[in-house]
Tab-separated table of C-alpha atoms in Angstrom:
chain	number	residue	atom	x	y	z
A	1	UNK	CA	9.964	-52.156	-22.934
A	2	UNK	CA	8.010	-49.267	-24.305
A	3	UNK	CA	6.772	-46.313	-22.825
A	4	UNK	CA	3.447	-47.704	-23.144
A	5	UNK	CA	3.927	-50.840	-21.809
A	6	UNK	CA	5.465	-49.231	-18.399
A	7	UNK	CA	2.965	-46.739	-18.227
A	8	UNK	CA	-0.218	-49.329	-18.422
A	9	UNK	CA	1.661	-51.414	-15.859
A	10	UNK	CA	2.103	-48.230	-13.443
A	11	UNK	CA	-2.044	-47.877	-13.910
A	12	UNK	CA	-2.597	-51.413	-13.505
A	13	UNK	CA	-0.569	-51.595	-9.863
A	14	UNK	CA	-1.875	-48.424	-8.578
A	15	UNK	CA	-5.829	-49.784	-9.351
A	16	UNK	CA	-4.422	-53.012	-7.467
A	17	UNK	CA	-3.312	-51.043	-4.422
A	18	UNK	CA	-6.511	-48.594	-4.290
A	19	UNK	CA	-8.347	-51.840	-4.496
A	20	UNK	CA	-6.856	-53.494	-1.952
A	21	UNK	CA	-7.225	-50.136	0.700
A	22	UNK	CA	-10.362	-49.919	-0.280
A	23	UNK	CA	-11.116	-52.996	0.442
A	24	UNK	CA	-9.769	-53.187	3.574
A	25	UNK	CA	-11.526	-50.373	4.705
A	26	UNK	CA	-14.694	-51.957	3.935
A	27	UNK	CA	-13.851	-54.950	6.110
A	28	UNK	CA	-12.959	-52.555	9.522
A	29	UNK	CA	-15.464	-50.186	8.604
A	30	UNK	CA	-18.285	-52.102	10.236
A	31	UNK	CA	-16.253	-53.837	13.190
A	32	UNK	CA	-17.083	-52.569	16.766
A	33	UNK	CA	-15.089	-51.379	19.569
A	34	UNK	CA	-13.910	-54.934	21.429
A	35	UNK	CA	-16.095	-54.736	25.182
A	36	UNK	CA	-17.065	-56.988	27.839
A	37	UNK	CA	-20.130	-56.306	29.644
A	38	UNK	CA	-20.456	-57.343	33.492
A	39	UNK	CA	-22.911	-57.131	36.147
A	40	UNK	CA	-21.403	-55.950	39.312
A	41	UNK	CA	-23.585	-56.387	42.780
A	42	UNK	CA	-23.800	-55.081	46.295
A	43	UNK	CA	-25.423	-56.253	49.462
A	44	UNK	CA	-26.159	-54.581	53.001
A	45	UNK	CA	-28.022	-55.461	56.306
A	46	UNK	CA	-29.321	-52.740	58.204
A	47	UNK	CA	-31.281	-52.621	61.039
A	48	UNK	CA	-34.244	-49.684	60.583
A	49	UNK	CA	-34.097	-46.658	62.798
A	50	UNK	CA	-37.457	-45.051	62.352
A	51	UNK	CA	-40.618	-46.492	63.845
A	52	UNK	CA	-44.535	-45.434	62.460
A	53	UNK	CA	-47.440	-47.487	64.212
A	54	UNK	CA	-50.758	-46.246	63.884
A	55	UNK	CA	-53.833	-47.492	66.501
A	56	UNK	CA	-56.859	-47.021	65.507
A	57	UNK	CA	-60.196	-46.839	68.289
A	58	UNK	CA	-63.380	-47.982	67.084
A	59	UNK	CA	-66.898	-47.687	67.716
A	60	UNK	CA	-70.176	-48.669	67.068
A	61	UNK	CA	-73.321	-46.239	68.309
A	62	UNK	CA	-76.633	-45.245	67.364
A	63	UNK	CA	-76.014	-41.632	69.039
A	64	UNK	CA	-72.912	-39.610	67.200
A	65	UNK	CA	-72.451	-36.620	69.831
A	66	UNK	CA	-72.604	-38.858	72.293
A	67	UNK	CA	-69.927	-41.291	71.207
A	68	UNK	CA	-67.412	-38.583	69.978
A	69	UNK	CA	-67.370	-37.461	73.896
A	70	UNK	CA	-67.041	-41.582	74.999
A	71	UNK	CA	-64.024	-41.484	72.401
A	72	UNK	CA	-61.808	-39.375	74.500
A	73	UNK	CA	-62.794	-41.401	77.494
A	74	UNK	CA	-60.997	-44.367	75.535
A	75	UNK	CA	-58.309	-42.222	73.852
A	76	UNK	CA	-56.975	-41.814	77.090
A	77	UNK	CA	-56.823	-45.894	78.114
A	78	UNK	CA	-54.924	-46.361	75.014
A	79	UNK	CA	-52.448	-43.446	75.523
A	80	UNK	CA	-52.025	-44.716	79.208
A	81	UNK	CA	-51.350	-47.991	77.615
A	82	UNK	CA	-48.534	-46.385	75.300
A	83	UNK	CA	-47.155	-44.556	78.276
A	84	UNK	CA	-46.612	-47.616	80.474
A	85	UNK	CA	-44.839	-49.244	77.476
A	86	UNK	CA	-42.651	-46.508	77.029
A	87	UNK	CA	-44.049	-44.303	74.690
A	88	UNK	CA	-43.801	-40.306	75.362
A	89	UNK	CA	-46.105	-37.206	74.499
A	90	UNK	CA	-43.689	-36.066	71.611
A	91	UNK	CA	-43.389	-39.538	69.872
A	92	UNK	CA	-47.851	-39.591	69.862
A	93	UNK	CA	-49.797	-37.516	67.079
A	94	UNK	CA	-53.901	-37.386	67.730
A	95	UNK	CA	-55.879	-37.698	64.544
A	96	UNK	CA	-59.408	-36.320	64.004
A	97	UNK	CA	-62.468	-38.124	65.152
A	98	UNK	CA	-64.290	-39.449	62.543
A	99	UNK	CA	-67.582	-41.483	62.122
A	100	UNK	CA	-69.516	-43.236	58.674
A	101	UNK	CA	-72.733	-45.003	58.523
A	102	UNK	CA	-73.075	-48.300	59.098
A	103	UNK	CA	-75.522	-49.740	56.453
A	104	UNK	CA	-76.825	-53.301	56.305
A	105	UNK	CA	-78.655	-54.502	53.195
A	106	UNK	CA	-80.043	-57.131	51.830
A	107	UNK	CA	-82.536	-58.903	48.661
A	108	UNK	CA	-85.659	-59.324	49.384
A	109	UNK	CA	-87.282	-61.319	47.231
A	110	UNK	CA	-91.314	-60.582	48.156
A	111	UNK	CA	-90.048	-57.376	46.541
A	112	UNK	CA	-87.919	-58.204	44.466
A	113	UNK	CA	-85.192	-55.719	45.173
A	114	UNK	CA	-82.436	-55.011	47.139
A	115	UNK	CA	-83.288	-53.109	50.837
A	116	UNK	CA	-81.126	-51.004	52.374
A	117	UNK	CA	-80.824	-50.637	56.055
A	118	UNK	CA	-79.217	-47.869	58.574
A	119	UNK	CA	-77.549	-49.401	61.510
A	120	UNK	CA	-76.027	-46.405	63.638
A	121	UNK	CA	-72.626	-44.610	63.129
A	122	UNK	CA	-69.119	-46.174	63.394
A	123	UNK	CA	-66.586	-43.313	65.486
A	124	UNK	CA	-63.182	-43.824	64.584
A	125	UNK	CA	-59.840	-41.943	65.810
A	126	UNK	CA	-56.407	-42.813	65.133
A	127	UNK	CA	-53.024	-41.825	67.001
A	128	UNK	CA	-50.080	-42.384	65.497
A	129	UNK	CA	-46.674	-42.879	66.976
A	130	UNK	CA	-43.405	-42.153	65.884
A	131	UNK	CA	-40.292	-42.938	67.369
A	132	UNK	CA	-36.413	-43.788	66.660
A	133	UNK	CA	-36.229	-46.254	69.641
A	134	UNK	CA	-37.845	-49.472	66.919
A	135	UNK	CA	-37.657	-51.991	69.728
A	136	UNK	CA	-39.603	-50.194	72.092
A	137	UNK	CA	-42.178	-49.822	68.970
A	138	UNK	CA	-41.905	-52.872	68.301
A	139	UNK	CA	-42.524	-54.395	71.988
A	140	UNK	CA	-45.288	-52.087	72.139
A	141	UNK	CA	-47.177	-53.147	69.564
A	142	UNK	CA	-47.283	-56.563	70.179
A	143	UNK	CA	-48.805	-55.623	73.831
A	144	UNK	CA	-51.655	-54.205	72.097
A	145	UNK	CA	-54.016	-57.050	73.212
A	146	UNK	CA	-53.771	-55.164	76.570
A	147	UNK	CA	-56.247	-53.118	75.330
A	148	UNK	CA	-58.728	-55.696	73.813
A	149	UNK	CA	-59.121	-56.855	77.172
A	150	UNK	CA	-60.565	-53.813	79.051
A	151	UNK	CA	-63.105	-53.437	76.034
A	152	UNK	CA	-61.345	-51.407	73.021
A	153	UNK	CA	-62.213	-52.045	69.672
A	154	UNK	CA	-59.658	-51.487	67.871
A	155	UNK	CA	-58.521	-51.957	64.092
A	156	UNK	CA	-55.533	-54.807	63.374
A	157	UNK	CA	-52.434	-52.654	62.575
A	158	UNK	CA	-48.806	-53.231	62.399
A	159	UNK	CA	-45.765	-50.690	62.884
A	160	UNK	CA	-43.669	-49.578	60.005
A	161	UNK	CA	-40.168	-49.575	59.943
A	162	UNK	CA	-37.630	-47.460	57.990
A	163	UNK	CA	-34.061	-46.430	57.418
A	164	UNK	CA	-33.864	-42.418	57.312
A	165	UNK	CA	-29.995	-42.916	55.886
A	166	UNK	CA	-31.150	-45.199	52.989
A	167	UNK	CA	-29.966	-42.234	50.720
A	168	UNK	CA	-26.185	-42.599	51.453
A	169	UNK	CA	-26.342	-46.181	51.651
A	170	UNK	CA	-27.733	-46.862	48.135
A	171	UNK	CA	-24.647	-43.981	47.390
A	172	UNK	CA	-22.289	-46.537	48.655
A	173	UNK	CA	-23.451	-49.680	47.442
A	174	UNK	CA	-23.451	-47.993	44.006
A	175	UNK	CA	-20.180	-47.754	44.083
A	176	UNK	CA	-19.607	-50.947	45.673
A	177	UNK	CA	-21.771	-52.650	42.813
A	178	UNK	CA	-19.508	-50.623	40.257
A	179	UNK	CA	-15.985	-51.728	41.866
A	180	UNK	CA	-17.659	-55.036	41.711
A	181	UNK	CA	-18.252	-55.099	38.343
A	182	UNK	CA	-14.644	-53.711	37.213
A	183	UNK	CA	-12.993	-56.139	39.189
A	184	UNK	CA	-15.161	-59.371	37.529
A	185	UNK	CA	-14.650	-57.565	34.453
A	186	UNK	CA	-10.459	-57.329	34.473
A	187	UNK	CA	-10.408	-61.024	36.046
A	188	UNK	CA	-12.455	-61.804	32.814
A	189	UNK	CA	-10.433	-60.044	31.023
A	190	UNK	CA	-6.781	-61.409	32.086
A	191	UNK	CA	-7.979	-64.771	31.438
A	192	UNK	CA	-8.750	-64.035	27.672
A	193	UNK	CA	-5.080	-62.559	27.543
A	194	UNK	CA	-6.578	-59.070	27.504
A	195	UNK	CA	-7.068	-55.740	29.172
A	196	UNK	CA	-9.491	-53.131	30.420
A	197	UNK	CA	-9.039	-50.137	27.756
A	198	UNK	CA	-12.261	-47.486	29.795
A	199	UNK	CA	-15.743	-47.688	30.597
A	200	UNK	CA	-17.957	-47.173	27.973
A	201	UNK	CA	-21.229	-47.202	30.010
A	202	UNK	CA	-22.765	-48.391	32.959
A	203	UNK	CA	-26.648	-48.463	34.139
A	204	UNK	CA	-27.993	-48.885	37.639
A	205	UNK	CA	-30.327	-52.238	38.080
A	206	UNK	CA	-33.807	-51.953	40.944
A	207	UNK	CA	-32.992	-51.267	44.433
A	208	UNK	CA	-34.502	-54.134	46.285
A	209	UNK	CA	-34.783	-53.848	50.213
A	210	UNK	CA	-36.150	-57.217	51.453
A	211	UNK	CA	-36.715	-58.461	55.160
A	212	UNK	CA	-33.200	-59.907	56.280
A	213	UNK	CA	-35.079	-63.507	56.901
A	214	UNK	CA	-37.834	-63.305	55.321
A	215	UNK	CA	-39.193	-65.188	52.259
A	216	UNK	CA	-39.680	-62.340	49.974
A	217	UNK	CA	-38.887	-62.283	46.459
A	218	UNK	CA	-37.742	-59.477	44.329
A	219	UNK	CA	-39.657	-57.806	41.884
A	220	UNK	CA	-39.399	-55.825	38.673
A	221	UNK	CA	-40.376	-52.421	39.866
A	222	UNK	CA	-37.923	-52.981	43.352
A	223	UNK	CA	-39.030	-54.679	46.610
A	224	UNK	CA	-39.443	-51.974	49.546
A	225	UNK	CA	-39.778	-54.175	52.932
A	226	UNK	CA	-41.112	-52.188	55.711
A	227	UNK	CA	-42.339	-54.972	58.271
A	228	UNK	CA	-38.789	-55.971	59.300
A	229	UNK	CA	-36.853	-53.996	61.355
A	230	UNK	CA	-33.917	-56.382	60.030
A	231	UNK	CA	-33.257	-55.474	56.528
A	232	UNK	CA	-31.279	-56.572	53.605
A	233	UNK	CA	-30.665	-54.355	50.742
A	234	UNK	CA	-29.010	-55.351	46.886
A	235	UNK	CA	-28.395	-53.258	43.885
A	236	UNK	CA	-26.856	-54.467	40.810
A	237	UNK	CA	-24.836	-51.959	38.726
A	238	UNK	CA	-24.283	-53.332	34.883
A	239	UNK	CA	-21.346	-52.015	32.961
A	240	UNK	CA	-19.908	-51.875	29.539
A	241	UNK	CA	-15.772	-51.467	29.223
A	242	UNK	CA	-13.936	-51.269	26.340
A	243	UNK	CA	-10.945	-53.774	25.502
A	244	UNK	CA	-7.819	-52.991	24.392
């Protein structure tokens, strides 16, 4: 065999084998990393520790000055009424009185337009209580009829409950939603006769705090229940891992 012969045969094996690397680099070059993406989720009940109620005296007059002196007359039947259910000077904030005028209109149609009408003043004041003890909020406000009874007006209201830890909870139920998640994502993972490599990323879903038995639903933007003093809170933490 001739020097010729080898030589184009030496050329023809080494474009065979550059071919075939090449080639082969083409088909990985576009395959992923291997993952598995889970949703991991955690759950609490809570009960709140921080109660806001705010009662609100009305009044209807024709005679401002002399209605903003009545008010304190009835400010102090409803703070008597808050201190026989428990309620003490530090836990009650006094707001501002306050008064707008009551108009009445209506069309009439001799003149063909609409007629407006003053009808006096309305004097307002709020107090606001705020107190850790929830139950005795809670009892309290449902007393408030008490005060409907010796002549009050007052404006429908209902307390406010909240959970001044809720920081370090959702702190722990992050990381209770991420264990979750590992854990469904390895039992996953040993049935398909494979294993966790690392986490490639993980994103937190809404925090939803929902009454424990109530009938709420959750919502895109996160549910934030504040009429229970019973609460149930979920978070869902969603995260990538790479296979080996």
């Amino acid at each position: 065999m001739n020097r010729s012969l080898i030589g184009t045969i030496i050329i023809a094996v080494s474009l065979i084998i550059c071919v075939m690397i090449g080639s082969n680099a083409i088909i990985h070059r576009n395959d992923g990393l291997k993952t598995i993406a889970v949703k991991g989720q955690a759950s609490r009940t809570f009960k709140s520790d921080l109660a806001v109620f705010t009662l609100t005296l009305t009044n209807d007059t024709k005679n401002v000055a002399e209605d903003v002196t009545a008010m304190q007359g009835r400010m102090k039947q409803a703070t008597d009424f808050l201190k026989r259910h428990g309620i003490t000077e530090d836990e009650i904030e006094y707001g501002a009185v306050t008064y707008n005028d009551i108009i009445d209109g209506y069309y009439d149609k001799n003149a063909e337009r609409y007629i407006e009408e003053h009808k006096g003043y309305r004097v307002t004041q709020s107090v606001t209580i705020t107190s850790r003890d929830v139950d005795k909020v809670d009892a309290m406000s449902k007393s408030v009829g008490e005060l409907l009874e010796v002549g009050l007006q007052i404006q429908n209201s209902t307390p406010d409950y909240y959970y001044t830890g809720l920081t370090e909870l959702k702190h722990e139920m992050l990381a209770d939603a991420a264990a979750d998640a590992r854990q469904r994502a390895e039992q996953i993972a040993g049935e398909s006769m494979g294993k966790l490599s690392g986490l490639k990323n993980a994103s937190m879903g809404v925090f939803q705090i929902l009454g424990k038995y109530s009938n709420e639903e959750y919502s895109w933007g996160g549910t934030f229940n504040t009429g229970s003093i019973e609460k149930t809170a979920t978070i869902t933490v969603t995260s990538t891992f790479l296979l080996k």
